[in-house]
């Protein structure tokens, strides 16, 4: 970002607690820029971003980021067990029961249970031994363990077949329940049920 080339101009909105806010537009429209501002990866040149009524510029970046959980288009899994991958990033100790409950809510428990070592199955760095849709469901299970009040979904259903997309959409609906959600999409069909 360059100081003299603003990306977003005259943008003002309020996200009500528990609402689903759709951010829709073509590549280059500023969708990711908006998320970068929300999570304080960048500070705005003018104006302010408030979280629960407080200017996030007055808070440290880590505390701001702990208010969010994210499910991104590009899933990230590491070499370790499935259970470790689901529990990753939690700010507290996570029990096996919580991991299983999250996997059930995400619709991935049956797949995990069918693996030779179940939740103790080792996956590789890139998750090459599971499909894109299964990786996405694992990251949704990971997000379900988070206590963060705000959720960011970035094109979480792209690059999967239509049956898998339906499963992911169902899991995301459960994930969004009770949270304020920002959903980035290129297609309006992805965000038909948005409040804004």
C-alpha positions as a LaTeX table, in Angstrom:
\begin{tabular}{lrrr}
\hline
Residue & $x$ (\AA) & $y$ (\AA) & $z$ (\AA) \\
\hline
Unk1 & 0.00 & 0.00 & 0.00 \\
Unk2 & 1.24 & 3.48 & $-0.92$ \\
Unk3 & 0.37 & 6.52 & 1.20 \\
Unk4 & $-0.74$ & 8.66 & $-1.75$ \\
Unk5 & $-2.83$ & 5.94 & $-3.45$ \\
Unk6 & $-5.87$ & 5.20 & $-1.27$ \\
Unk7 & $-7.57$ & 1.87 & $-1.96$ \\
Unk8 & $-10.80$ & 2.45 & $-0.03$ \\
Unk9 & $-12.47$ & 5.87 & $-0.06$ \\
Unk10 & $-15.54$ & 7.15 & 1.81 \\
Unk11 & $-16.21$ & 3.74 & 3.30 \\
Unk12 & $-18.34$ & 3.71 & 6.43 \\
Unk13 & $-20.44$ & 0.95 & 7.91 \\
Unk14 & $-21.41$ & $-0.63$ & 11.20 \\
Unk15 & $-21.45$ & $-4.39$ & 11.70 \\
Unk16 & $-24.12$ & $-5.30$ & 14.24 \\
Unk17 & $-23.23$ & $-8.02$ & 16.73 \\
Unk18 & $-24.16$ & $-11.43$ & 15.31 \\
Unk19 & $-24.72$ & $-10.12$ & 11.76 \\
Unk20 & $-23.32$ & $-11.63$ & 8.57 \\
Unk21 & $-21.62$ & $-8.98$ & 6.46 \\
Unk22 & $-20.86$ & $-9.94$ & 2.86 \\
Unk23 & $-17.88$ & $-8.35$ & 1.14 \\
Unk24 & $-18.44$ & $-8.96$ & $-2.57$ \\
Unk25 & $-16.53$ & $-7.76$ & $-5.58$ \\
Unk26 & $-14.04$ & $-8.58$ & $-8.30$ \\
Unk27 & $-10.31$ & $-9.01$ & $-7.75$ \\
Unk28 & $-8.80$ & $-5.66$ & $-6.77$ \\
Unk29 & $-12.01$ & $-4.20$ & $-5.33$ \\
Unk30 & $-10.54$ & $-3.94$ & $-1.81$ \\
Unk31 & $-12.00$ & $-7.01$ & $-0.11$ \\
Unk32 & $-8.69$ & $-8.18$ & 1.35 \\
Unk33 & $-7.71$ & $-4.59$ & 2.17 \\
Unk34 & $-10.81$ & $-4.32$ & 4.35 \\
Unk35 & $-9.91$ & $-7.53$ & 6.22 \\
Unk36 & $-6.32$ & $-6.29$ & 6.65 \\
Unk37 & $-7.70$ & $-3.14$ & 8.29 \\
Unk38 & $-10.10$ & $-5.08$ & 10.53 \\
Unk39 & $-7.28$ & $-7.31$ & 11.80 \\
Unk40 & $-4.86$ & $-4.38$ & 12.06 \\
Unk41 & $-2.30$ & $-5.73$ & 9.63 \\
Unk42 & $-2.38$ & $-2.10$ & 8.45 \\
Unk43 & $-3.67$ & 1.06 & 10.10 \\
Unk44 & $-5.86$ & 3.41 & 8.04 \\
Unk45 & $-4.36$ & 6.68 & 6.77 \\
Unk46 & $-7.52$ & 8.42 & 7.94 \\
Unk47 & $-10.64$ & 7.42 & 9.82 \\
Unk48 & $-10.79$ & 4.62 & 12.35 \\
Unk49 & $-11.79$ & 1.02 & 12.86 \\
Unk50 & $-13.62$ & 0.24 & 16.08 \\
Unk51 & $-14.17$ & $-3.11$ & 17.74 \\
Unk52 & $-16.87$ & $-3.13$ & 20.42 \\
Unk53 & $-16.81$ & 0.68 & 20.36 \\
Unk54 & $-13.06$ & 1.03 & 20.92 \\
Unk55 & $-10.59$ & 2.28 & 18.32 \\
Unk56 & $-8.35$ & $-0.70$ & 17.52 \\
Unk57 & $-5.37$ & 1.67 & 17.03 \\
Unk58 & $-5.40$ & 2.05 & 20.84 \\
Unk59 & $-5.06$ & $-1.72$ & 21.41 \\
Unk60 & $-2.08$ & $-3.96$ & 20.76 \\
Unk61 & $-2.24$ & $-5.96$ & 17.56 \\
Unk62 & $-2.26$ & $-9.37$ & 19.25 \\
Unk63 & $-5.31$ & $-8.56$ & 21.38 \\
Unk64 & $-7.13$ & $-7.27$ & 18.27 \\
Unk65 & $-6.32$ & $-10.46$ & 16.34 \\
Unk66 & $-7.50$ & $-12.69$ & 19.17 \\
Unk67 & $-10.98$ & $-11.26$ & 18.58 \\
Unk68 & $-11.07$ & $-12.98$ & 15.17 \\
Unk69 & $-11.05$ & $-16.49$ & 13.85 \\
Unk70 & $-10.51$ & $-17.09$ & 10.15 \\
Unk71 & $-11.26$ & $-19.70$ & 7.52 \\
Unk72 & $-9.30$ & $-18.87$ & 4.40 \\
Unk73 & $-9.48$ & $-19.94$ & 0.78 \\
Unk74 & $-6.01$ & $-21.43$ & 1.06 \\
Unk75 & $-6.16$ & $-23.88$ & 3.93 \\
Unk76 & $-3.13$ & $-24.34$ & 6.13 \\
Unk77 & $-2.36$ & $-27.61$ & 7.86 \\
Unk78 & 0.95 & $-28.71$ & 9.34 \\
Unk79 & 2.72 & $-32.02$ & 9.74 \\
Unk80 & 1.17 & $-33.57$ & 12.82 \\
Unk81 & $-1.93$ & $-35.43$ & 13.90 \\
Unk82 & $-5.41$ & $-34.48$ & 12.83 \\
Unk83 & $-6.25$ & $-33.73$ & 16.47 \\
Unk84 & $-3.24$ & $-31.37$ & 16.75 \\
Unk85 & $-4.28$ & $-29.59$ & 13.57 \\
Unk86 & $-7.82$ & $-29.04$ & 14.82 \\
Unk87 & $-6.63$ & $-27.79$ & 18.24 \\
Unk88 & $-3.96$ & $-25.53$ & 16.71 \\
Unk89 & $-4.14$ & $-21.84$ & 17.57 \\
Unk90 & $-6.43$ & $-22.15$ & 20.56 \\
Unk91 & $-5.42$ & $-19.89$ & 23.43 \\
Unk92 & $-6.24$ & $-22.66$ & 25.91 \\
Unk93 & $-5.78$ & $-26.41$ & 26.41 \\
Unk94 & $-8.27$ & $-28.27$ & 24.22 \\
Unk95 & $-9.66$ & $-31.67$ & 25.25 \\
Unk96 & $-10.13$ & $-34.61$ & 22.89 \\
Unk97 & $-13.89$ & $-34.36$ & 23.48 \\
Unk98 & $-13.86$ & $-30.73$ & 22.29 \\
Unk99 & $-11.87$ & $-31.72$ & 19.20 \\
Unk100 & $-14.34$ & $-34.51$ & 18.37 \\
Unk101 & $-17.32$ & $-32.22$ & 18.99 \\
Unk102 & $-15.84$ & $-29.59$ & 16.64 \\
Unk103 & $-15.18$ & $-32.24$ & 13.98 \\
Unk104 & $-18.77$ & $-33.49$ & 14.26 \\
Unk105 & $-20.11$ & $-29.94$ & 13.90 \\
Unk106 & $-17.90$ & $-29.42$ & 10.86 \\
Unk107 & $-19.11$ & $-32.68$ & 9.28 \\
Unk108 & $-15.66$ & $-34.29$ & 9.15 \\
Unk109 & $-15.88$ & $-36.73$ & 12.08 \\
Unk110 & $-16.96$ & $-39.73$ & 9.97 \\
Unk111 & $-14.05$ & $-39.26$ & 7.60 \\
Unk112 & $-11.57$ & $-38.98$ & 10.51 \\
Unk113 & $-13.05$ & $-42.02$ & 12.28 \\
Unk114 & $-12.61$ & $-44.12$ & 9.13 \\
Unk115 & $-8.86$ & $-43.42$ & 9.02 \\
Unk116 & $-6.59$ & $-46.20$ & 10.37 \\
Unk117 & $-5.47$ & $-44.08$ & 13.35 \\
Unk118 & $-8.51$ & $-41.82$ & 13.58 \\
Unk119 & $-7.68$ & $-38.49$ & 15.22 \\
Unk120 & $-4.07$ & $-39.65$ & 15.71 \\
Unk121 & $-3.51$ & $-40.00$ & 11.95 \\
Unk122 & $-0.47$ & $-37.99$ & 10.84 \\
Unk123 & $-0.99$ & $-35.63$ & 7.92 \\
Unk124 & 1.82 & $-34.12$ & 5.90 \\
Unk125 & 2.77 & $-30.43$ & 5.75 \\
Unk126 & 0.64 & $-29.81$ & 2.70 \\
Unk127 & $-2.12$ & $-32.22$ & 3.70 \\
Unk128 & $-1.54$ & $-34.13$ & 0.46 \\
Unk129 & $-3.19$ & $-37.27$ & 1.77 \\
Unk130 & $-6.61$ & $-35.57$ & 2.12 \\
Unk131 & $-8.78$ & $-33.67$ & $-0.37$ \\
Unk132 & $-9.20$ & $-29.88$ & $-0.57$ \\
Unk133 & $-12.73$ & $-30.17$ & 0.79 \\
Unk134 & $-11.61$ & $-32.31$ & 3.74 \\
Unk135 & $-8.81$ & $-29.82$ & 4.48 \\
Unk136 & $-11.36$ & $-27.01$ & 4.47 \\
Unk137 & $-13.63$ & $-28.90$ & 6.87 \\
Unk138 & $-10.65$ & $-29.45$ & 9.19 \\
Unk139 & $-9.95$ & $-25.71$ & 9.25 \\
Unk140 & $-13.64$ & $-25.07$ & 9.97 \\
Unk141 & $-13.42$ & $-27.53$ & 12.89 \\
Unk142 & $-10.33$ & $-25.61$ & 14.08 \\
Unk143 & $-12.30$ & $-22.34$ & 13.94 \\
Unk144 & $-15.18$ & $-23.90$ & 15.89 \\
Unk145 & $-12.89$ & $-24.39$ & 18.90 \\
Unk146 & $-12.05$ & $-20.68$ & 18.94 \\
Unk147 & $-13.91$ & $-18.41$ & 21.35 \\
Unk148 & $-13.37$ & $-15.37$ & 19.10 \\
Unk149 & $-16.55$ & $-13.30$ & 18.67 \\
Unk150 & $-15.78$ & $-12.30$ & 15.07 \\
Unk151 & $-15.37$ & $-14.68$ & 12.13 \\
Unk152 & $-13.77$ & $-13.99$ & 8.75 \\
Unk153 & $-14.50$ & $-16.38$ & 5.89 \\
Unk154 & $-12.43$ & $-15.74$ & 2.78 \\
Unk155 & $-13.81$ & $-17.57$ & $-0.25$ \\
Unk156 & $-13.94$ & $-20.71$ & 1.86 \\
Unk157 & $-15.89$ & $-22.73$ & $-0.71$ \\
Unk158 & $-13.87$ & $-21.97$ & $-3.82$ \\
Unk159 & $-12.06$ & $-24.75$ & $-5.67$ \\
Unk160 & $-14.28$ & $-27.59$ & $-4.42$ \\
Unk161 & $-17.01$ & $-29.62$ & $-6.13$ \\
Unk162 & $-20.66$ & $-28.73$ & $-5.59$ \\
Unk163 & $-21.38$ & $-31.61$ & $-3.15$ \\
Unk164 & $-18.40$ & $-30.65$ & $-0.99$ \\
Unk165 & $-19.43$ & $-27.00$ & $-1.24$ \\
Unk166 & $-22.84$ & $-27.90$ & 0.24 \\
Unk167 & $-21.15$ & $-29.70$ & 3.16 \\
Unk168 & $-18.83$ & $-26.76$ & 3.75 \\
Unk169 & $-21.76$ & $-24.30$ & 3.59 \\
Unk170 & $-23.61$ & $-26.34$ & 6.23 \\
Unk171 & $-20.54$ & $-26.40$ & 8.48 \\
Unk172 & $-20.01$ & $-22.66$ & 7.99 \\
Unk173 & $-23.60$ & $-21.93$ & 8.99 \\
Unk174 & $-22.98$ & $-23.71$ & 12.30 \\
Unk175 & $-19.68$ & $-21.86$ & 12.69 \\
Unk176 & $-21.32$ & $-18.46$ & 12.14 \\
Unk177 & $-24.08$ & $-19.01$ & 14.72 \\
Unk178 & $-23.80$ & $-16.31$ & 17.39 \\
Unk179 & $-20.77$ & $-14.64$ & 15.80 \\
Unk180 & $-20.37$ & $-11.48$ & 13.78 \\
Unk181 & $-19.19$ & $-12.73$ & 10.40 \\
Unk182 & $-17.42$ & $-11.08$ & 7.49 \\
Unk183 & $-17.70$ & $-13.24$ & 4.38 \\
Unk184 & $-15.54$ & $-12.46$ & 1.35 \\
Unk185 & $-17.01$ & $-13.71$ & $-1.92$ \\
Unk186 & $-16.65$ & $-13.23$ & $-5.65$ \\
Unk187 & $-20.14$ & $-14.62$ & $-6.33$ \\
Unk188 & $-23.37$ & $-13.28$ & $-4.84$ \\
Unk189 & $-24.72$ & $-16.85$ & $-4.65$ \\
Unk190 & $-22.21$ & $-17.55$ & $-1.86$ \\
Unk191 & $-23.71$ & $-14.86$ & 0.39 \\
Unk192 & $-27.47$ & $-14.95$ & $-0.32$ \\
Unk193 & $-28.28$ & $-15.11$ & 3.39 \\
Unk194 & $-26.13$ & $-12.10$ & 4.40 \\
Unk195 & $-27.65$ & $-9.36$ & 6.58 \\
Unk196 & $-25.62$ & $-6.67$ & 4.82 \\
\hline
\end{tabular}
